[in-house]
Tab-separated table of C-alpha atoms in Angstrom:
chain	number	residue	atom	x	y	z
A	1	MET	CA	-20.991	23.235	28.539
A	2	TYR	CA	-18.118	25.050	30.195
A	3	LEU	CA	-16.206	27.527	28.022
A	4	THR	CA	-12.897	29.157	28.876
A	5	PRO	CA	-12.705	32.982	28.770
A	6	GLU	CA	-10.989	32.787	25.356
A	7	GLU	CA	-13.689	30.464	24.033
A	8	GLU	CA	-16.337	32.884	25.318
A	9	ARG	CA	-14.640	35.719	23.423
A	10	ILE	CA	-14.661	33.672	20.210
A	11	LEU	CA	-18.349	32.881	20.728
A	12	ALA	CA	-19.063	36.582	21.256
A	13	GLY	CA	-17.491	37.417	17.899
A	14	GLU	CA	-14.354	39.115	19.185
A	15	ARG	CA	-12.151	36.978	16.895
A	16	GLY	CA	-14.230	37.552	13.767
A	17	PRO	CA	-17.400	36.127	12.215
A	18	THR	CA	-15.865	32.895	10.847
A	19	LEU	CA	-14.518	31.756	14.205
A	20	GLN	CA	-17.747	32.880	15.856
A	21	LYS	CA	-19.806	30.695	13.509
A	22	ALA	CA	-17.393	27.777	14.040
A	23	MET	CA	-17.695	28.109	17.808
A	24	GLU	CA	-21.496	28.349	17.606
A	25	ILE	CA	-21.584	25.031	15.737
A	26	LEU	CA	-19.204	23.328	18.196
A	27	VAL	CA	-21.172	24.624	21.179
A	28	ALA	CA	-24.461	23.513	19.633
A	29	LEU	CA	-23.084	20.007	19.122
A	30	GLY	CA	-21.720	20.002	22.655
A	31	ASP	CA	-25.098	20.992	24.056
A	32	ILE	CA	-26.940	18.345	22.021
A	33	TYR	CA	-24.611	15.559	23.178
A	34	GLU	CA	-24.173	16.921	26.728
A	35	ALA	CA	-20.435	17.555	26.465
A	36	ASP	CA	-18.811	19.084	29.519
A	37	ARG	CA	-16.194	21.129	27.645
A	38	LEU	CA	-14.147	21.544	24.488
A	39	ILE	CA	-10.915	19.557	24.148
A	40	PRO	CA	-7.844	20.244	21.969
A	41	ILE	CA	-7.419	18.087	18.869
A	42	LYS	CA	-4.215	16.974	17.171
A	43	SER	CA	-5.546	17.057	13.591
A	44	ALA	CA	-8.629	17.292	11.389
A	45	GLN	CA	-9.713	15.438	8.254
A	46	ILE	CA	-12.477	17.260	6.439
A	47	ALA	CA	-15.200	15.713	4.267
A	48	GLY	CA	-17.393	17.622	1.860
A	49	VAL	CA	-14.832	18.003	-0.930
A	50	SER	CA	-16.275	16.469	-4.090
A	51	TYR	CA	-18.346	18.910	-6.115
A	52	LYS	CA	-20.607	15.924	-6.851
A	53	THR	CA	-21.770	15.870	-3.224
A	54	MET	CA	-21.244	19.546	-2.258
A	55	GLY	CA	-22.764	21.371	-5.197
A	56	ASP	CA	-22.862	25.151	-5.503
A	57	ALA	CA	-24.379	25.649	-2.047
A	58	GLY	CA	-21.417	23.961	-0.351
A	59	LEU	CA	-18.939	25.837	-2.521
A	60	GLU	CA	-20.567	29.148	-1.632
A	61	TRP	CA	-20.468	28.341	2.099
A	62	ILE	CA	-16.770	27.507	2.299
A	63	SER	CA	-15.842	30.372	-0.041
A	64	ASP	CA	-17.304	32.862	2.450
A	65	LEU	CA	-15.114	31.643	5.326
A	66	GLU	CA	-11.999	33.483	6.452
A	67	GLY	CA	-9.112	32.632	8.743
A	68	LYS	CA	-6.700	29.710	9.094
A	69	VAL	CA	-6.972	26.272	10.631
A	70	GLN	CA	-5.256	25.851	14.002
A	71	VAL	CA	-4.158	22.218	13.609
A	72	PRO	CA	-2.821	20.088	10.724
A	73	SER	CA	-5.780	19.515	8.421
A	74	ILE	CA	-6.321	17.626	5.179
A	75	LEU	CA	-9.224	16.811	2.879
A	76	ASN	CA	-11.366	13.842	1.972
A	77	PRO	CA	-11.242	12.627	-1.665
A	78	ALA	CA	-12.373	15.065	-4.342
A	79	GLY	CA	-14.543	14.243	-7.342
A	80	MET	CA	-11.608	13.728	-9.686
A	81	ASP	CA	-7.878	13.233	-9.965
A	82	LEU	CA	-6.771	16.852	-9.716
A	83	GLU	CA	-4.178	16.354	-12.466
A	84	ARG	CA	-5.597	13.571	-14.670
A	85	TRP	CA	-9.279	14.435	-14.599
A	86	GLN	CA	-9.564	14.465	-18.386
A	87	GLU	CA	-8.376	10.847	-18.533
A	88	MET	CA	-11.219	9.942	-16.183
A	89	GLY	CA	-13.767	11.524	-18.493
A	90	VAL	CA	-14.646	14.381	-16.131
A	91	SER	CA	-16.116	17.467	-17.824
A	92	ALA	CA	-14.306	20.796	-17.884
A	93	GLN	CA	-17.273	22.421	-16.109
A	94	PHE	CA	-17.092	19.965	-13.207
A	95	ALA	CA	-13.296	20.309	-13.039
A	96	GLU	CA	-13.538	24.089	-12.783
A	97	LYS	CA	-15.989	23.887	-9.874
A	98	GLN	CA	-13.892	21.206	-8.186
A	99	GLN	CA	-10.778	23.363	-8.377
A	100	GLU	CA	-12.707	26.283	-6.851
A	101	ILE	CA	-13.584	24.062	-3.873
A	102	ILE	CA	-9.951	23.006	-3.487
A	103	GLN	CA	-8.786	26.633	-3.617
A	104	ALA	CA	-11.352	27.663	-0.994
A	105	TYR	CA	-10.016	25.028	1.385
A	106	ARG	CA	-6.408	25.925	0.558
A	107	SER	CA	-7.090	29.557	1.468
A	108	LEU	CA	-8.043	28.374	4.969
A	109	GLY	CA	-4.597	26.820	5.426
A	110	ILE	CA	-5.733	23.244	4.778
A	111	GLU	CA	-3.179	20.980	3.124
A	112	VAL	CA	-4.428	19.808	-0.249
A	113	GLN	CA	-4.043	16.094	0.328
A	114	CYS	CA	-7.324	14.523	-0.736
A	115	THR	CA	-7.388	11.065	0.797
A	116	CYS	CA	-9.488	8.768	2.961
A	117	THR	CA	-6.293	7.216	4.393
A	118	PRO	CA	-4.581	10.135	6.175
A	119	TYR	CA	-2.782	7.682	8.461
A	120	TYR	CA	-0.489	6.706	5.536
A	121	LEU	CA	0.830	10.270	5.175
A	122	GLN	CA	4.254	10.921	6.656
A	123	SER	CA	3.310	14.347	8.007
A	124	PHE	CA	-0.085	13.392	9.404
A	125	SER	CA	0.440	10.728	12.019
A	126	ALA	CA	-1.932	9.926	14.863
A	127	SER	CA	-1.097	7.987	18.009
A	128	TYR	CA	-2.893	6.032	20.696
A	129	GLY	CA	-5.063	8.313	22.816
A	130	ASP	CA	-4.862	11.346	20.511
A	131	HIS	CA	-8.057	13.365	20.158
A	132	LEU	CA	-8.927	14.049	16.508
A	133	ALA	CA	-11.739	15.526	14.409
A	134	TRP	CA	-11.887	13.230	11.391
A	135	SER	CA	-14.939	12.881	9.183
A	136	GLU	CA	-14.512	10.188	6.508
A	137	SER	CA	-16.184	7.056	7.825
A	138	SER	CA	-13.385	4.570	7.105
A	139	ALA	CA	-10.718	6.950	8.426
A	140	VAL	CA	-12.720	7.412	11.623
A	141	SER	CA	-12.997	3.650	12.033
A	142	TYR	CA	-9.272	3.133	11.462
A	143	ALA	CA	-8.280	5.934	13.845
A	144	ASN	CA	-10.507	4.685	16.658
A	145	SER	CA	-9.987	0.970	16.179
A	146	VAL	CA	-6.550	0.307	14.677
A	147	ILE	CA	-4.631	3.292	16.076
A	148	GLY	CA	-6.567	3.701	19.319
A	149	ALA	CA	-6.991	7.448	18.788
A	150	ARG	CA	-10.308	9.136	19.588
A	151	THR	CA	-12.656	10.792	17.143
A	152	ASN	CA	-16.350	10.987	16.491
A	153	ARG	CA	-17.698	10.539	12.977
A	154	GLU	CA	-17.678	14.256	12.249
A	155	GLY	CA	-19.662	15.869	9.493
A	156	GLY	CA	-17.702	17.979	7.039
A	157	PRO	CA	-18.803	21.310	8.600
A	158	SER	CA	-18.125	20.187	12.185
A	159	ALA	CA	-14.661	18.871	11.270
A	160	LEU	CA	-13.887	22.169	9.554
A	161	CYS	CA	-15.111	24.122	12.580
A	162	ALA	CA	-12.952	21.979	14.859
A	163	ALA	CA	-9.951	22.634	12.596
A	164	LEU	CA	-10.511	26.406	12.686
A	165	VAL	CA	-10.889	26.496	16.482
A	166	GLY	CA	-8.401	23.685	17.202
A	167	LYS	CA	-10.877	21.960	19.517
A	168	THR	CA	-13.923	19.711	19.514
A	169	ALA	CA	-16.676	18.922	21.994
A	170	ASN	CA	-15.858	16.218	24.551
A	171	TYR	CA	-18.508	13.573	23.913
A	172	GLY	CA	-19.024	10.241	22.148
A	173	TYR	CA	-15.890	8.270	21.343
A	174	HIS	CA	-13.674	10.779	23.146
A	175	LEU	CA	-14.977	9.246	26.393
A	176	ASP	CA	-13.935	5.881	27.855
A	177	GLU	CA	-17.478	4.792	28.657
A	178	ASN	CA	-18.519	4.930	24.991
A	179	ARG	CA	-15.663	2.763	23.755
A	180	THR	CA	-16.630	-0.536	25.405
A	181	PRO	CA	-17.903	-3.461	23.277
A	182	GLU	CA	-21.662	-3.892	22.906
A	183	LEU	CA	-21.790	-6.923	20.603
A	184	MET	CA	-19.603	-10.037	20.389
A	185	ILE	CA	-19.017	-11.356	16.861
A	186	SER	CA	-17.333	-14.733	16.448
A	187	VAL	CA	-15.996	-15.752	13.037
A	188	ASP	CA	-16.077	-19.521	12.643
A	189	CYS	CA	-13.650	-19.855	9.714
A	190	GLU	CA	-10.202	-18.888	8.510
A	191	LEU	CA	-10.224	-15.758	6.354
A	192	ASP	CA	-8.372	-14.890	3.148
A	193	ALA	CA	-7.165	-11.332	2.574
A	194	SER	CA	-10.253	-10.354	0.570
A	195	ASP	CA	-12.700	-11.848	3.073
A	196	TYR	CA	-12.345	-9.010	5.593
A	197	ALA	CA	-14.216	-6.591	3.337
A	198	VAL	CA	-17.085	-9.066	3.023
A	199	LEU	CA	-17.017	-9.830	6.749
A	200	GLY	CA	-17.292	-6.100	7.440
A	201	TYR	CA	-20.223	-5.757	5.061
A	202	ILE	CA	-22.085	-8.514	6.935
A	203	ALA	CA	-21.058	-7.362	10.417
A	204	GLY	CA	-21.977	-3.732	9.782
A	205	LYS	CA	-25.542	-4.679	8.941
A	206	ALA	CA	-25.778	-6.592	12.226
A	207	ALA	CA	-24.001	-4.045	14.419
A	208	GLY	CA	-25.611	-0.820	13.225
A	209	LYS	CA	-24.095	1.924	15.400
A	210	ARG	CA	-22.877	-0.410	18.131
A	211	VAL	CA	-19.264	-1.224	19.050
A	212	PRO	CA	-18.485	-4.847	18.107
A	213	LEU	CA	-15.774	-7.082	19.565
A	214	PHE	CA	-14.487	-9.723	17.142
A	215	ARG	CA	-13.151	-13.146	18.022
A	216	MET	CA	-11.355	-14.510	14.963
A	217	GLN	CA	-9.465	-17.620	13.942
A	218	SER	CA	-7.250	-15.532	11.630
A	219	THR	CA	-5.001	-12.608	12.639
A	220	PRO	CA	-5.639	-9.591	10.401
A	221	HIS	CA	-2.944	-7.066	9.490
A	222	ARG	CA	-3.519	-3.337	9.103
A	223	ASP	CA	-4.842	-3.343	5.521
A	224	GLN	CA	-7.302	-6.088	6.375
A	225	LEU	CA	-8.444	-4.153	9.439
A	226	LYS	CA	-8.868	-1.111	7.197
A	227	ALA	CA	-11.094	-3.106	4.838
A	228	LEU	CA	-13.096	-4.554	7.732
A	229	GLY	CA	-13.764	-1.162	9.318
A	230	ALA	CA	-14.534	0.616	6.034
A	231	ALA	CA	-17.182	-1.952	5.147
A	232	MET	CA	-18.820	-1.812	8.598
A	233	ALA	CA	-18.966	1.972	8.449
A	234	ALA	CA	-20.748	1.767	5.086
A	235	SER	CA	-23.185	-1.127	5.564
A	236	GLY	CA	-23.867	0.002	9.129
A	237	ALA	CA	-22.565	3.007	11.027
A	238	VAL	CA	-19.734	1.419	13.014
A	239	ALA	CA	-17.112	3.982	14.029
A	240	LEU	CA	-15.202	1.791	16.502
A	241	TYR	CA	-14.577	-1.942	16.765
A	242	HIS	CA	-12.188	-4.228	18.618
A	243	VAL	CA	-10.497	-7.484	17.639
A	244	GLU	CA	-9.402	-9.730	20.504
A	245	GLY	CA	-5.636	-9.774	20.850
A	246	VAL	CA	-5.105	-7.509	17.828
A	247	THR	CA	-6.428	-3.966	18.183
A	248	PRO	CA	-4.736	-1.781	20.817
A	249	GLU	CA	-7.569	-1.261	23.280
A	250	SER	CA	-8.453	-4.958	23.309
A	251	CYS	CA	-4.821	-5.664	24.242
A	252	ARG	CA	-4.628	-2.975	26.945
A	253	LYS	CA	-8.047	-3.265	28.549
A	254	ASP	CA	-9.894	-6.142	30.147
A	255	PHE	CA	-13.254	-5.722	28.453
A	256	GLU	CA	-16.291	-7.464	29.853
A	257	LEU	CA	-17.694	-9.702	27.121
A	258	PRO	CA	-20.972	-8.361	25.693
A	259	ALA	CA	-24.136	-10.258	26.520
A	260	GLU	CA	-25.311	-10.208	22.902
A	261	GLN	CA	-23.323	-12.535	20.656
A	262	LEU	CA	-23.526	-13.678	17.082
A	263	THR	CA	-21.526	-15.983	14.799
A	264	ILE	CA	-20.663	-15.332	11.164
A	265	GLU	CA	-20.117	-18.454	9.096
A	266	ARG	CA	-18.241	-19.188	5.898
A	267	LYS	CA	-21.429	-19.706	3.932
A	268	GLN	CA	-22.573	-16.156	4.709
A	269	ILE	CA	-19.329	-14.749	3.305
A	270	ASP	CA	-19.606	-16.892	0.174
A	271	GLU	CA	-23.185	-15.723	-0.393
A	272	VAL	CA	-22.036	-12.091	-0.603
A	273	TYR	CA	-19.409	-12.990	-3.212
A	274	GLU	CA	-22.181	-14.585	-5.258
A	275	THR	CA	-24.607	-11.650	-4.964
A	276	VAL	CA	-24.613	-8.550	-7.153
A	277	SER	CA	-25.360	-5.335	-5.261
A	278	GLY	CA	-27.818	-3.278	-7.286
A	279	ASP	CA	-29.223	-4.068	-10.719
A	280	GLY	CA	-26.566	-6.332	-12.189
A	281	ILE	CA	-28.297	-7.406	-15.384
A	282	THR	CA	-25.149	-6.713	-17.420
A	283	GLU	CA	-21.663	-8.150	-17.335
A	284	CYS	CA	-19.026	-6.187	-15.427
A	285	ASP	CA	-17.681	-3.383	-17.597
A	286	SER	CA	-15.131	-1.952	-15.172
A	287	ALA	CA	-13.055	-2.663	-12.067
A	288	ALA	CA	-11.770	-0.521	-9.226
A	289	VAL	CA	-9.493	-1.107	-6.249
A	290	GLY	CA	-8.634	1.389	-3.538
A	291	CYS	CA	-11.708	2.240	-1.481
A	292	PRO	CA	-10.225	3.155	0.974
A	293	HIS	CA	-7.067	4.318	-0.821
A	294	CYS	CA	-4.369	1.713	-1.384
A	295	SER	CA	-1.330	1.351	0.836
A	296	PRO	CA	2.088	0.666	-0.736
A	297	GLU	CA	1.593	-3.012	0.099
A	298	GLU	CA	-1.728	-3.092	-1.717
A	299	LEU	CA	-0.188	-1.388	-4.756
A	300	GLU	CA	2.461	-4.116	-4.729
A	301	ASP	CA	-0.269	-6.761	-4.659
A	302	VAL	CA	-2.097	-5.169	-7.599
A	303	ALA	CA	1.146	-4.869	-9.566
A	304	ALA	CA	1.893	-8.552	-8.981
A	305	LYS	CA	-1.601	-9.594	-10.070
A	306	LEU	CA	-1.266	-7.577	-13.311
A	307	GLU	CA	2.284	-8.664	-14.127
A	308	GLY	CA	2.435	-9.809	-17.752
A	309	LYS	CA	-1.228	-8.981	-18.350
A	310	VAL	CA	-3.249	-6.353	-20.184
A	311	VAL	CA	-6.752	-5.116	-19.387
A	312	ASP	CA	-9.484	-4.560	-21.944
A	313	ASN	CA	-11.857	-2.479	-19.788
A	314	ASN	CA	-11.452	0.490	-17.477
A	315	VAL	CA	-9.466	-0.495	-14.386
A	316	TRP	CA	-8.919	2.194	-11.773
A	317	ILE	CA	-6.550	1.858	-8.821
A	318	PHE	CA	-6.988	4.620	-6.231
A	319	THR	CA	-4.368	5.838	-3.789
A	320	SER	CA	-3.191	9.071	-2.215
A	321	ARG	CA	-0.907	11.322	-4.216
A	322	GLU	CA	1.822	10.955	-1.613
A	323	VAL	CA	1.755	7.149	-1.722
A	324	ALA	CA	1.775	7.165	-5.541
A	325	ALA	CA	4.692	9.627	-5.651
A	326	SER	CA	6.653	7.512	-3.179
A	327	ASN	CA	6.159	4.335	-5.237
A	328	PRO	CA	6.718	5.284	-8.893
A	329	ARG	CA	7.923	1.821	-9.927
A	330	LEU	CA	4.752	0.208	-8.628
A	331	VAL	CA	2.650	2.776	-10.480
A	332	GLU	CA	4.624	2.093	-13.659
A	333	ARG	CA	4.184	-1.674	-13.329
A	334	ILE	CA	0.422	-1.314	-12.835
A	335	GLU	CA	-0.082	1.137	-15.682
A	336	LYS	CA	1.919	-1.038	-18.076
A	337	SER	CA	-1.163	-3.280	-18.142
A	338	GLY	CA	-3.453	-0.445	-19.207
A	339	ALA	CA	-4.891	0.106	-15.732
A	340	LYS	CA	-4.762	3.648	-14.324
A	341	VAL	CA	-3.444	4.654	-10.905
A	342	LEU	CA	-5.519	7.661	-9.881
A	343	CYS	CA	-5.090	10.013	-6.934
A	344	ASP	CA	-7.213	12.502	-4.954
A	345	THR	CA	-10.509	10.685	-5.609
A	346	CYS	CA	-12.342	7.359	-5.653
A	347	MET	CA	-15.076	5.602	-7.581
A	348	VAL	CA	-17.754	6.502	-5.023
A	349	VAL	CA	-17.421	10.314	-5.103
A	350	SER	CA	-16.497	10.882	-8.756
A	351	PRO	CA	-19.086	11.530	-11.487
A	352	ALA	CA	-16.788	9.632	-13.865
A	353	THR	CA	-18.128	6.379	-12.387
A	354	ASP	CA	-21.637	7.128	-13.590
A	355	LYS	CA	-20.839	6.027	-17.147
A	356	PHE	CA	-20.423	2.404	-16.051
A	357	SER	CA	-23.189	-0.096	-15.402
A	358	HIS	CA	-21.493	-2.838	-13.342
A	359	MET	CA	-18.184	-2.532	-11.483
A	360	ALA	CA	-16.071	-5.258	-9.891
A	361	VAL	CA	-14.592	-4.110	-6.569
A	362	ASN	CA	-12.649	-5.612	-3.683
A	363	SER	CA	-14.187	-3.184	-1.185
A	364	GLY	CA	-17.173	-3.738	1.082
A	365	LYS	CA	-17.546	0.030	1.277
A	366	ALA	CA	-17.784	0.413	-2.510
A	367	TYR	CA	-20.050	-2.638	-2.693
A	368	ALA	CA	-22.435	-0.903	-0.284
A	369	TYR	CA	-22.273	2.593	-1.780
A	370	LEU	CA	-22.034	2.219	-5.572
A	371	PRO	CA	-25.668	1.248	-6.274
A	372	GLY	CA	-27.113	4.120	-4.257
A	373	MET	CA	-24.607	6.910	-4.870
A	374	CYS	CA	-23.639	6.129	-8.466
A	375	LYS	CA	-26.482	3.921	-9.768
A	376	VAL	CA	-23.824	1.345	-10.676
A	377	ALA	CA	-24.182	-2.334	-9.785
A	378	ALA	CA	-21.283	-3.882	-7.871
A	379	THR	CA	-19.737	-7.326	-7.612
A	380	ILE	CA	-17.247	-7.943	-4.815
A	381	ALA	CA	-14.248	-10.221	-5.368
A	382	ASN	CA	-10.551	-10.521	-4.582
A	383	ILE	CA	-8.119	-8.378	-6.568
A	384	GLU	CA	-7.275	-11.051	-9.131
A	385	LYS	CA	-10.934	-11.777	-9.893
A	386	CYS	CA	-11.707	-8.044	-10.042
A	387	MET	CA	-9.074	-7.665	-12.737
A	388	GLU	CA	-10.498	-10.616	-14.655
A	389	LYS	CA	-14.255	-9.995	-14.205
A	390	GLY	CA	-14.293	-6.227	-14.478
A	391	GLY	CA	-11.054	-5.450	-16.262
A	392	GLY	CA	-10.945	-8.304	-18.727
A	393	ALA	CA	-7.338	-8.930	-17.718
A	394	HIS	CA	-5.509	-11.552	-19.777
A	395	SER	CA	-1.959	-12.480	-20.686
A	396	ASP	CA	-0.326	-10.084	-23.131
């Protein structure tokens, strides 16, 4: 892989040991994937934030780093709401470790916005064709597919290294030839808003790591595309997809239709709604919405569904701190029911979820991850049914 003279100096250690280690990792990745060079990135989104998944070894590693990131950089969700962690039932010991992780990242110049939906942040926009180094699977899918930006599914360390250097290796989804469809998926029915998460769960299992092209009877909007991509990234490993006539590259490029084709039918979607993921021998004892984090429009939908109702069980609504702060009336309307609007975290990466046995979710991503990562069974449903099944919502 070609390196500029300045990149060679960084690799030789002339800019300090942290940048040297970052460059070594980027060069190693470039060599493995046969990249020709490093390319500048516009921004980085860094995973490996929750103490639940990082542990002491991860905390020690980032605490030893020095320097500042070279591009706008934010974080993936942490293991708790950084302000309301006690309300979640998080222990003081966990909270202390989590705050140490946050401070270590802050010392590197990373903005402490812990969210899987960086594209909703006013100061963190991405545009068609931008090269990025994002690591959270649903954010990667959204950037590649809905925005038309270019990023690989970075690991936490590689995204951090790219942020420190300001560049990433030019391979994978940064290249045109890796962005063409490999599988045609036709959907033979009209879809409701909640169906896209289930469709993604089914499609991800079929697609694996391949790039699917969807032909749909319905026209999804951005939140539905977010749900579709998040589910495919979790049940499979899809980092890029196209929807005919909807997503930007499908509108700008004349793709050759893939030879392999499959059809997803209504009955397959209904079967997922009827199936508990994990050991669901108990009734739902909780509900959560916001995996990925809610948009303002989704908060409005939740608020409308809870209008005039109260919940008997734990109901968590996850969003970014910026979105919550920009929509205080929606937060107030939701919390009037007894539900909590939480920031900085989600049900998948927080240890607070472990106390539940069966959670109702509207997310294909959570439906895929909860049994394995949290040992919690999951039922997938639309928002209204989540509030009823998991939250025990009823008229006040």
